[in-house]
XYZ file of C-alpha atoms in Angstrom:
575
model
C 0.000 0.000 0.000
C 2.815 2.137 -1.153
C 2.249 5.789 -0.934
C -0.832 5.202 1.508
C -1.442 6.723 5.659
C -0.324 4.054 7.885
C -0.996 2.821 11.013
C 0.205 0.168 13.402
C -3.103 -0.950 14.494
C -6.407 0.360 12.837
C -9.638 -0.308 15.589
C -12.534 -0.432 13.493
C -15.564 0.675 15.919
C -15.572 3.323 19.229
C -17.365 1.370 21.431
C -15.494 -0.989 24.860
C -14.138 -3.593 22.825
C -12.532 -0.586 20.248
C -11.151 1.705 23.129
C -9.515 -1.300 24.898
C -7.783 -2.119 22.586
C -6.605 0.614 20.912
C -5.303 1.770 24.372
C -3.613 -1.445 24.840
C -2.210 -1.284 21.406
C -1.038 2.320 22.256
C 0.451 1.187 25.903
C 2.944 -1.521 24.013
C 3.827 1.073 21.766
C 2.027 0.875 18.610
C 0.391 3.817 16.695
C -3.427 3.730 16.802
C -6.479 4.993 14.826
C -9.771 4.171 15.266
C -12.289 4.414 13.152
C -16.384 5.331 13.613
C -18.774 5.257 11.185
C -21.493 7.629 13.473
C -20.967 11.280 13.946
C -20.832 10.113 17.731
C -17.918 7.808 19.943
C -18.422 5.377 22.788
C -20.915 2.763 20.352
C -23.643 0.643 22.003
C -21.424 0.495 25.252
C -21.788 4.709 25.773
C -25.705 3.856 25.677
C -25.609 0.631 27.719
C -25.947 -0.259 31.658
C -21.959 -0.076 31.347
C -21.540 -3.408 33.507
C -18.336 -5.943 32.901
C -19.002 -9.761 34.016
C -15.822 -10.446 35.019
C -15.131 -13.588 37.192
C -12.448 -14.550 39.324
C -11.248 -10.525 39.516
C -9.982 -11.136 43.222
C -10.516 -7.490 43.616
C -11.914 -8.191 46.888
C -10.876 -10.923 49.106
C -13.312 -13.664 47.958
C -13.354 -17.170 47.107
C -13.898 -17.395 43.196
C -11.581 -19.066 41.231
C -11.035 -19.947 37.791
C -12.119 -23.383 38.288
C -15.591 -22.058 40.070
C -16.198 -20.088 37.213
C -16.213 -21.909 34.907
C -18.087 -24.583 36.214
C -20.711 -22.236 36.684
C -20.566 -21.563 32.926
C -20.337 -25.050 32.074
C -23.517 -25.952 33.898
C -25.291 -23.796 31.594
C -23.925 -23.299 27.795
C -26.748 -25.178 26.100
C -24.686 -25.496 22.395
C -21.101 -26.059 21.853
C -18.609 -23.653 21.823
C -14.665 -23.125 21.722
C -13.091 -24.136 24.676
C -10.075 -22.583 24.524
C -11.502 -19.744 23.773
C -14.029 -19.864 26.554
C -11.363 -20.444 28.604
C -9.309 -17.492 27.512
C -11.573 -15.468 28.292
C -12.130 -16.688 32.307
C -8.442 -16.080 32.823
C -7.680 -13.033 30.296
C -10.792 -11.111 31.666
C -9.213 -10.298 35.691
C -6.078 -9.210 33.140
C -7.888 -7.520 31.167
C -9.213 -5.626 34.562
C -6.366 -4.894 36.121
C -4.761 -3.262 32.794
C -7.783 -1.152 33.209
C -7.554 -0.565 36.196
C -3.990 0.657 36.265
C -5.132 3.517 33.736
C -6.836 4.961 36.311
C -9.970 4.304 35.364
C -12.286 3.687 38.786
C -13.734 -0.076 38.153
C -14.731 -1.574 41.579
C -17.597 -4.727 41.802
C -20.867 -4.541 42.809
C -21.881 -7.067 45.473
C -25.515 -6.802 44.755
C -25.521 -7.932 41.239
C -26.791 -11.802 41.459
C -25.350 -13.523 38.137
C -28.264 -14.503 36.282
C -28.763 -18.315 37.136
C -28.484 -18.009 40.776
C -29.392 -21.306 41.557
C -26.774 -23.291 39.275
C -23.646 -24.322 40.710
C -20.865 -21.547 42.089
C -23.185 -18.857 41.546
C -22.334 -15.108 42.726
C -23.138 -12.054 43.480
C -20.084 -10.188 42.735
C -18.985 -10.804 39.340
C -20.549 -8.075 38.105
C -18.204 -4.878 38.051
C -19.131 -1.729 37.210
C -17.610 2.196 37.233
C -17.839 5.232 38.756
C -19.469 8.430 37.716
C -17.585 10.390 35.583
C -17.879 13.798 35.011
C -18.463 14.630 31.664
C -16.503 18.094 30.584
C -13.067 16.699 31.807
C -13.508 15.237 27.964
C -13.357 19.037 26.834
C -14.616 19.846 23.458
C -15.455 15.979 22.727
C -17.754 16.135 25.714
C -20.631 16.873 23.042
C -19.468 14.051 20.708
C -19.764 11.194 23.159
C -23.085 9.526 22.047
C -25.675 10.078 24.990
C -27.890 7.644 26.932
C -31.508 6.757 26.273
C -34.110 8.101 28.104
C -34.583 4.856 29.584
C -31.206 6.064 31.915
C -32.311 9.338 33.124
C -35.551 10.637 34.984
C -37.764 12.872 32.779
C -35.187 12.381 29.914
C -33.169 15.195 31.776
C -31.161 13.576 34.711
C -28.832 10.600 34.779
C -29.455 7.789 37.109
C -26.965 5.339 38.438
C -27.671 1.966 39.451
C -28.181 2.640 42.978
C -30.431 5.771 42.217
C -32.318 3.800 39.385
C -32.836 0.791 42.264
C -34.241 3.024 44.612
C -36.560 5.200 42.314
C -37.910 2.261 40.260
C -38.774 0.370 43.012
C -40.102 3.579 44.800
C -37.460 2.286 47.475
C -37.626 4.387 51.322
C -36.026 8.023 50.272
C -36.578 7.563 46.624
C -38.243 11.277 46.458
C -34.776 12.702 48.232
C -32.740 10.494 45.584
C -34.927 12.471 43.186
C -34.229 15.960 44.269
C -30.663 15.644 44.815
C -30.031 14.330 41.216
C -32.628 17.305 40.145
C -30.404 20.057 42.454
C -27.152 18.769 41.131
C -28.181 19.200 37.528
C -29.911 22.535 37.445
C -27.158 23.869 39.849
C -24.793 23.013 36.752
C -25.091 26.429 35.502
C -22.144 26.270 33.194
C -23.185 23.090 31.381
C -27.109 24.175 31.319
C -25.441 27.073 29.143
C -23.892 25.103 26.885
C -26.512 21.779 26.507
C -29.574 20.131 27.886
C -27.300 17.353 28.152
C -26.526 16.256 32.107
C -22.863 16.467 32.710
C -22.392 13.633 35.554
C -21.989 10.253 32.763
C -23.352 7.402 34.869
C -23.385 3.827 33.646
C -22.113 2.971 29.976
C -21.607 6.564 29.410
C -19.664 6.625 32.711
C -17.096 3.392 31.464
C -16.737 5.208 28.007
C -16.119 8.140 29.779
C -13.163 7.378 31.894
C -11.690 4.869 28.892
C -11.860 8.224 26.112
C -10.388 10.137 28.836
C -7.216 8.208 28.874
C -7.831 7.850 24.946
C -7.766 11.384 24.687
C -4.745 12.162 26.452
C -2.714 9.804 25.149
C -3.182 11.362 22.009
C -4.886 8.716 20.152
C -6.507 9.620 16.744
C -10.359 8.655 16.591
C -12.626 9.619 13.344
C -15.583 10.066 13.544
C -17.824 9.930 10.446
C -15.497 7.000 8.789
C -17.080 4.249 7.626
C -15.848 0.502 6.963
C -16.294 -0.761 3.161
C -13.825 -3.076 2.450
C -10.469 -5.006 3.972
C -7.490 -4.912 1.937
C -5.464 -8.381 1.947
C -1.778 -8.376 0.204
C -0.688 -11.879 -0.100
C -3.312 -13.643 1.962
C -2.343 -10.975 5.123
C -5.040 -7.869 6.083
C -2.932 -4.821 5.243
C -5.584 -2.341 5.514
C -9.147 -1.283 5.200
C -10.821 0.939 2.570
C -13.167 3.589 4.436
C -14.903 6.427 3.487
C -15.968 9.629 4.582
C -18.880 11.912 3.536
C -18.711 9.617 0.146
C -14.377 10.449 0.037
C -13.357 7.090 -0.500
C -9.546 6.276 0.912
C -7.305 3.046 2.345
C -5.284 3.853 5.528
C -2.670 0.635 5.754
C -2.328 -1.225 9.200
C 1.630 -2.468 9.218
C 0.347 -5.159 12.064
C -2.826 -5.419 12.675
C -6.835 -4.606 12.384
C -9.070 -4.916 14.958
C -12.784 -4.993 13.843
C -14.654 -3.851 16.993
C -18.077 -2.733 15.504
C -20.987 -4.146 16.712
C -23.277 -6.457 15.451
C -25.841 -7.327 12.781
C -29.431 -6.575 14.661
C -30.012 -3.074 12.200
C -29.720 -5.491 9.314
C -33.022 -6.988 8.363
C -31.535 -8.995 5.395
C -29.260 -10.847 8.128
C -31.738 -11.028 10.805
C -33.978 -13.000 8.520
C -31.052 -15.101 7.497
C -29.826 -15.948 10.460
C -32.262 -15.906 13.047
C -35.278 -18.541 13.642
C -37.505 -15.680 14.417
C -36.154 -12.587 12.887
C -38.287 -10.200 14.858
C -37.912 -6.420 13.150
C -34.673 -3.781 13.649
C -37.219 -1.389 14.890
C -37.669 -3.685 18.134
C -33.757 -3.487 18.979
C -32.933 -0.804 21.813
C -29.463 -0.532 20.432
C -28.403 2.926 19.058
C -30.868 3.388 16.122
C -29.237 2.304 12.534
C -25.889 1.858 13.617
C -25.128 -1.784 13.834
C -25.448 -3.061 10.298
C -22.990 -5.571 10.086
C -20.517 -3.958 7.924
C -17.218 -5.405 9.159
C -19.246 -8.722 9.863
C -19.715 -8.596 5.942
C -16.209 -7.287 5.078
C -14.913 -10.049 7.506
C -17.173 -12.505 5.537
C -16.373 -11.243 1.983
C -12.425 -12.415 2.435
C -13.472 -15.868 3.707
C -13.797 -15.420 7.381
C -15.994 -18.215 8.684
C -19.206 -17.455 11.464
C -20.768 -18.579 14.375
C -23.391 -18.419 16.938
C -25.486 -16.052 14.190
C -28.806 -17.505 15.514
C -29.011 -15.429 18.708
C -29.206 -11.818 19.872
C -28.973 -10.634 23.575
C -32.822 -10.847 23.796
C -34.479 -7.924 25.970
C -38.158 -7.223 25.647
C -38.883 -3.689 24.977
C -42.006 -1.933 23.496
C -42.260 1.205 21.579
C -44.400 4.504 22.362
C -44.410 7.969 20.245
C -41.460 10.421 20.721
C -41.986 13.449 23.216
C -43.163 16.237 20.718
C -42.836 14.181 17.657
C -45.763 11.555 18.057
C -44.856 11.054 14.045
C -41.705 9.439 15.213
C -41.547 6.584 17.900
C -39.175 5.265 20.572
C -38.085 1.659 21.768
C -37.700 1.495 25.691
C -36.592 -1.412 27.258
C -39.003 -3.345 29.754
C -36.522 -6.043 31.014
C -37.127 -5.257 34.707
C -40.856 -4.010 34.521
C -41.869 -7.618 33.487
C -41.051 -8.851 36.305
C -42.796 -6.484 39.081
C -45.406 -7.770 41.080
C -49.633 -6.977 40.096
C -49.003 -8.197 36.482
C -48.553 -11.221 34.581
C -46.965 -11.795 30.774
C -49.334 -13.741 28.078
C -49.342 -14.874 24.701
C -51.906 -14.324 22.406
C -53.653 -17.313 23.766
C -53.784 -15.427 27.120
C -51.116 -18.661 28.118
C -47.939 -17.867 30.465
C -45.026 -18.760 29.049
C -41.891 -17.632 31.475
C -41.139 -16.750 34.893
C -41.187 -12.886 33.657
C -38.682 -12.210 36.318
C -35.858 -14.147 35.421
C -32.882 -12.450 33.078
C -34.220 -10.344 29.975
C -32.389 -12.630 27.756
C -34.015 -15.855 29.055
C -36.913 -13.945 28.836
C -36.504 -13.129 25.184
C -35.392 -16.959 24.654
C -38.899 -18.111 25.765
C -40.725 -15.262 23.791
C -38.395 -17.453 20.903
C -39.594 -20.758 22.071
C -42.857 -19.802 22.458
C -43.308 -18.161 19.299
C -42.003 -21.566 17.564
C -44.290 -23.742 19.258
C -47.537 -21.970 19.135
C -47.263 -18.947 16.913
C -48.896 -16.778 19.242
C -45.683 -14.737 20.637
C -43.439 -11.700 19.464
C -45.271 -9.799 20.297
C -46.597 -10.830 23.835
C -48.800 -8.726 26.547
C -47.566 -7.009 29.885
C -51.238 -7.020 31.856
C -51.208 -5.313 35.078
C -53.972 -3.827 37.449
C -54.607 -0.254 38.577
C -51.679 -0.925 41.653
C -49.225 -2.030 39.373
C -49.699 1.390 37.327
C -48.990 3.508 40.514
C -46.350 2.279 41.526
C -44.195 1.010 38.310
C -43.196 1.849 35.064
C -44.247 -0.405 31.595
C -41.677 0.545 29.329
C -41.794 4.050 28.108
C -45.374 4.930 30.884
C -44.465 6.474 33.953
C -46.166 5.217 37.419
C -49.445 7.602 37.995
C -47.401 9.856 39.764
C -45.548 11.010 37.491
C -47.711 10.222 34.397
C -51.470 10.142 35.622
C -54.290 8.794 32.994
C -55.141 12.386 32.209
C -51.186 13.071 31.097
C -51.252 10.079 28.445
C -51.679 11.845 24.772
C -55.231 10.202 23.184
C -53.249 9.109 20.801
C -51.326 6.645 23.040
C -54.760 4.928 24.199
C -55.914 1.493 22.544
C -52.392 1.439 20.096
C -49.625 1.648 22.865
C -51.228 1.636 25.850
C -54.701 -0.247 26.575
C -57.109 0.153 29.433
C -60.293 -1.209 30.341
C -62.728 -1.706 33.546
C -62.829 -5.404 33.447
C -60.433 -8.038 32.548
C -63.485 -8.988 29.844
C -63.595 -5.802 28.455
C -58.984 -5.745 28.425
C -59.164 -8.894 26.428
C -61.697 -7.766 23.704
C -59.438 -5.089 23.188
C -56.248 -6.900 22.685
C -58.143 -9.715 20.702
C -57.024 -12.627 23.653
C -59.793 -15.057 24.840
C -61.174 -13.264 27.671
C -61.906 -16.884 29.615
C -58.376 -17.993 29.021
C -56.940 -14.364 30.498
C -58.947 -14.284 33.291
C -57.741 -18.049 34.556
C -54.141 -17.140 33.804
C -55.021 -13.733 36.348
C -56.973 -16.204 39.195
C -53.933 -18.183 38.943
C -51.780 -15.373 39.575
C -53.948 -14.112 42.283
C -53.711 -17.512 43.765
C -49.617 -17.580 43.573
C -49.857 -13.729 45.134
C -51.475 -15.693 48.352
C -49.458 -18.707 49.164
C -46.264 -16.546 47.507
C -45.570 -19.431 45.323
C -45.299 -19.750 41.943
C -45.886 -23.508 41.181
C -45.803 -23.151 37.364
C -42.700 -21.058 36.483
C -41.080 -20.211 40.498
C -41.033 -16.601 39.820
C -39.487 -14.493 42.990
C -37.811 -17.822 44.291
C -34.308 -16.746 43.441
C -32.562 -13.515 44.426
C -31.843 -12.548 41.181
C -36.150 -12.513 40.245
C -36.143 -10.374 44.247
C -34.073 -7.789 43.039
C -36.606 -5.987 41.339
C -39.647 -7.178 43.000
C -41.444 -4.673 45.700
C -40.145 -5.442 49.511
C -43.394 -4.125 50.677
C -45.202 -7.110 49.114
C -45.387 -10.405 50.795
C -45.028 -12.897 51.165
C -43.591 -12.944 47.842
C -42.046 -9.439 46.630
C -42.656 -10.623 42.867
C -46.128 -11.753 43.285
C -49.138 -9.503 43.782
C -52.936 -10.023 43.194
C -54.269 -8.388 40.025
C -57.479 -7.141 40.783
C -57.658 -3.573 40.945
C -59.487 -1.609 37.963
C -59.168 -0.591 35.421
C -56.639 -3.170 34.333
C -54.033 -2.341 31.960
C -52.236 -4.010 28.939
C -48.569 -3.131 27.126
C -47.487 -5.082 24.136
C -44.088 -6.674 24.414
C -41.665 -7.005 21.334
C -38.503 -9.561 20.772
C -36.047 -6.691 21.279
C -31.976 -7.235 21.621
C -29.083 -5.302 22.837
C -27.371 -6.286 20.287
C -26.323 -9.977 18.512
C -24.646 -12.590 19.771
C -22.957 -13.867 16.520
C -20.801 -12.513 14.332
C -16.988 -13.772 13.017
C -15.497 -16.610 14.189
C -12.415 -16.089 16.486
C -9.910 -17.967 18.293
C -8.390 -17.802 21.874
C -6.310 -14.979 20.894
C -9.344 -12.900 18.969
C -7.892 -13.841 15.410
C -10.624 -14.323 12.975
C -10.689 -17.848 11.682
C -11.258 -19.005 7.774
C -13.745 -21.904 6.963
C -10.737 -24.211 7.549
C -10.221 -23.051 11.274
C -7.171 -21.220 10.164
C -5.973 -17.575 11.191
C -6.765 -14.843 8.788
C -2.911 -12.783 9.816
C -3.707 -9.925 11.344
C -7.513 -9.640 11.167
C -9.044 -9.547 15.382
C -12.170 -9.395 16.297
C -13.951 -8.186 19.340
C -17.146 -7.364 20.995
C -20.656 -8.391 18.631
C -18.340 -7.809 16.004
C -16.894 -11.787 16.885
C -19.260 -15.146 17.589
C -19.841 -15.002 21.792
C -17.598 -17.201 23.937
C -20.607 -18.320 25.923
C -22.498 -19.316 22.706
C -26.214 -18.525 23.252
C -25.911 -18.013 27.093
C -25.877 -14.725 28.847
C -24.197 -15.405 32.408
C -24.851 -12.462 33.940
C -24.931 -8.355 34.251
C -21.999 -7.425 32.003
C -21.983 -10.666 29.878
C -21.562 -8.406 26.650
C -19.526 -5.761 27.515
C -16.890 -8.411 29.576
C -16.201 -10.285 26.927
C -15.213 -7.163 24.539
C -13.213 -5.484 26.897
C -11.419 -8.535 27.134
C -11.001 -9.828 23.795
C -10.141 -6.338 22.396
C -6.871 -6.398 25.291
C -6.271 -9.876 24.047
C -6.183 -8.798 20.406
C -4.196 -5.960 21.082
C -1.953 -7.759 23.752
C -1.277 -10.375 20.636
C -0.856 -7.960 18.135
C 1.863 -6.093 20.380
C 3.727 -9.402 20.638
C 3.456 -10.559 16.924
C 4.986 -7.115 16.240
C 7.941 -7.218 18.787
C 8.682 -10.491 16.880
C 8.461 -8.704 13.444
C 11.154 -6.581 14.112
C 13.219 -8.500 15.726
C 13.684 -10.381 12.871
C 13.571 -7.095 10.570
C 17.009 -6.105 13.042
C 18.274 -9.774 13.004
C 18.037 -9.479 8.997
C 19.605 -6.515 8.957
């Protein structure tokens, strides 16, 4: 690629897995771009919960080990999957960690985080890391350019919520309306930011991670381009040399003397691959990723110079459901519903008014069984949230605030009977959703029933800590099981959403993409959605996506680093 802008390592993709490793490219001494097709950094990861799953850390004096781990894991992968790679992954991760940690950047774990099977074998409670608040202007002028969180993150669209202050407010926890105020006096005391943008300064969850990583990013001097956009690899006697990218429709290589690292996303904003790949394709609409971004561009560049796949079939499943835009009912939004599901005074149906799931267990497993279901009856994806008068004044359903907050009165008309549907009777709720009303109301006596004795015989919802987590501690005997029989009575529809896909290239233990003959493609990586899941279809607990890219973008770098001390070693030993 004589003549052409070169780099050592070209990171394809802004998100966790891209910033990892380009900073761990950057701390072995290798020049680093990175590359972002959006006018925005940070990816999926800047708009996510922001936790890593990371087991075995020994950041705190426990008793996990490598061996617990991943006999926890193996007691649940349901399809087969590389082991070396799986294993790479349970002892590169704490690595992976403590590199991150000795940037500076505040990672600590949060021992009130159940991993998401809590009754299989070496279960915990503290695998789940996550990162402090970070204030948002130390990024200076790219402060603006970091993309921003839903409003599913922030109160009123307006103020950021960390976990802690979205635990105690969503669950209407003892001093939730204090937790409330301070978050509202800390942002409208923010003078100097309200003069510059709506935008709340104080990053908390995946914007917090992506803040603290660009940080050290940033002052390290690494280039990142925003606007630049993946269309082709370019291989040079069966090695990846480069990449071909454009900008604003310039088209341009940049050559990469050791290494690219394709770290963007997945496939779920692809309808052509969805309904390739997966057994129920649901719509790109339903995905609460960032809208349109993750298309599967490097999946396809990957693909076009004979990288193999795997593990395509699956998404990270989360239920969400959709309601109009604030201001622009023309236009709609997707919020996520993964914990509202689960809350007691409600119950999740088919469209044979038929349970289905424990609706408290883990959004994925949750969207698993919408899968299942859908394949055995045809009467899922979408699915009904139906919940009594109680339920709607104390808890949210997706995008509708509890009462107080969002009253009857404050719902637009046009929400009523097309997002939103309400009725006196459970009778008069099924004739509007088109469910057999006698079917409904058994599934609701049943409920009622299980809201008694506080067990669920059918599906054991609330019996694990995990489902108790986001249940309400002021219902008993079970906090995830309350009666359903205060009108009017209230139904959502549920949709097959994802954070993102599971699948994507096929990689090794050291994040090298593999060709249909399980060999190395040189110096082609892979990291994050961008590469097949080491845990196959299995999503082991909070973190499960972003742990696994953090880590296999430090692997790929870490690799990449070593592969090039050996290059030129032999360039000196030649010369």
């Amino acid at each position: 690629m004589s003549g052409a802008e070169t780099f050592d390592v070209i990171v394809v993709g802004s998100g966790a897995a891209g910033a990892t490793a380009a900073l761990r490219a950057h701390e072995a001494g290798l020049s680093v771009l990175i590359v972002e097709k959006a006018h925005k950094y940070g990816g999926t990861s800047a708009a996510s919960g922001g936790v890593i799953w990371v087991p075995n850390h020994q950041f705190t004096s426990n008793d996990d080990s490598r061996e617990k781990a991943l006999a926890y894991l193996d007691a649940l992968i349901r399809k087969p999957v590389n082991r070396e790679r799986l294993e790479a992954y349970v002892d590169q991760a704490p690595e992976m960690l403590r590199f991150v940690k000795s940037l500076g950047v505040p990672v600590a774990p949060a021992p009130y985080y159940p991993d998401y099977f809590p009754d299989a074998p070496n279960a915990r409670v503290d695998r789940s890391i996550l990162c402090d608040t970070f204030d948002g202007r130390e990024l200076g002028d790219k402060f603006v350019l970091m993309r921003e969180q839903y409003a599913r993150f922030k109160i009123l669209n307006r103020y950021a919520m960390d976990v802690l202050q979205f635990f105690s407010i969503s669950t209407r926890a003892p001093g939730w309306i204090r937790t409330f105020l301070k978050m509202a006096w800390t942002y409208w005391s923010d003078v100097s930011t309200r003069m510059l943008t709506r935008r709340d300064r104080r990053f908390t969850q995946g914007a917090a991670l992506m803040g603290h990583l660009y940080k050290r990013v940033f002052d390290r001097g690494i280039e990142l381009r925003l606007e630049t956009k993946l269309d082709e690899l370019v291989v040079s006697d069966g090695k990846v040399t480069g990449v071909k990218l454009s900008h604003f429709g310039r088209r341009y290589e940049i050559g990469a003397r050791h290494g690219v690292v394709l770290a963007a996303g997945g496939f779920e904003w692809n309808q052509e691959l969805r309904d390739r790949f997966f057994p129920v394709p649901g719509l790109t609409r339903h995905s609460s990723t960032p809208e349109d971004a993750n298309r599967g561009e490097a999946l396809i560049a990957g693909m076009k110079i004979g990288a193999s796949t795997e593990h395509t079939e699956a998404g990270w499943w989360i239920p969400t459901m959709h309601i109009p835009m604030e201001s622009r009912s023309n236009f709609e939004d997707i919020v996520q519903a993964a914990f509202d599901i689960g809350r007691p005074h409600s119950v999740c149906v088919n469209r044979n008014g038929v349970r289905f799931v424990n609706e408290a267990c883990s959004y994925d497993e949750f969207g698993a069984a919408m899968v299942e279901d859908q394949l055995r009856t045809g009467a899922n994806t979408p699915c009904w949230l139906v919940f009594d008068a109680t339920f709607r004044q104390k808890f949210t359903a997706g995008g509708i605030m509890p009462t107080i907050l969002m009253p009857d009165r404050r719902i637009p008309p046009d929400w009523w009977d097309h997002y939103i549907f309400r009725a006196d009777t459970l009778d008069a709720l099924a004739a509007k959703i088109h469910l057999p009303a006698a079917t409904l109301k058994q599934t609701v006596d049943t409920m009622n029933q299980y809201a008694v004795s506080g067990v669920d015989t059918q599906f054991r919802r609330g019996a694990s800590p995990y489902d108790q987590m986001f249940g309400d501690a002021n219902v008993k005997p079970n906090p995830c099981l309350g009666p359903i029989d205060t009108a009017p009575f209230y139904a959502v529809p549920i949709n097959l959403g994802d954070l993102g896909t599971k699948g994507g290239l096929r990689c090794d233990a050291l994040a090298r993409v593999l060709d249909g003959n399980d060999q190395p493609i040189p110096n082609l990586y892979a990291a994050g959605n961008n590469a097949g899941s080491p845990f196959g279809n299995l999503y082991p607990g909070a973190g499960g996506t972003i742990g696994p890219a953090m880590t296999f973008g430090y692997v790929a770098a870490s690799h990449i680093a070593t592969q090039a001390q050996g290059d030129a070693g032999t360039q000196r030993a030649a010369a």
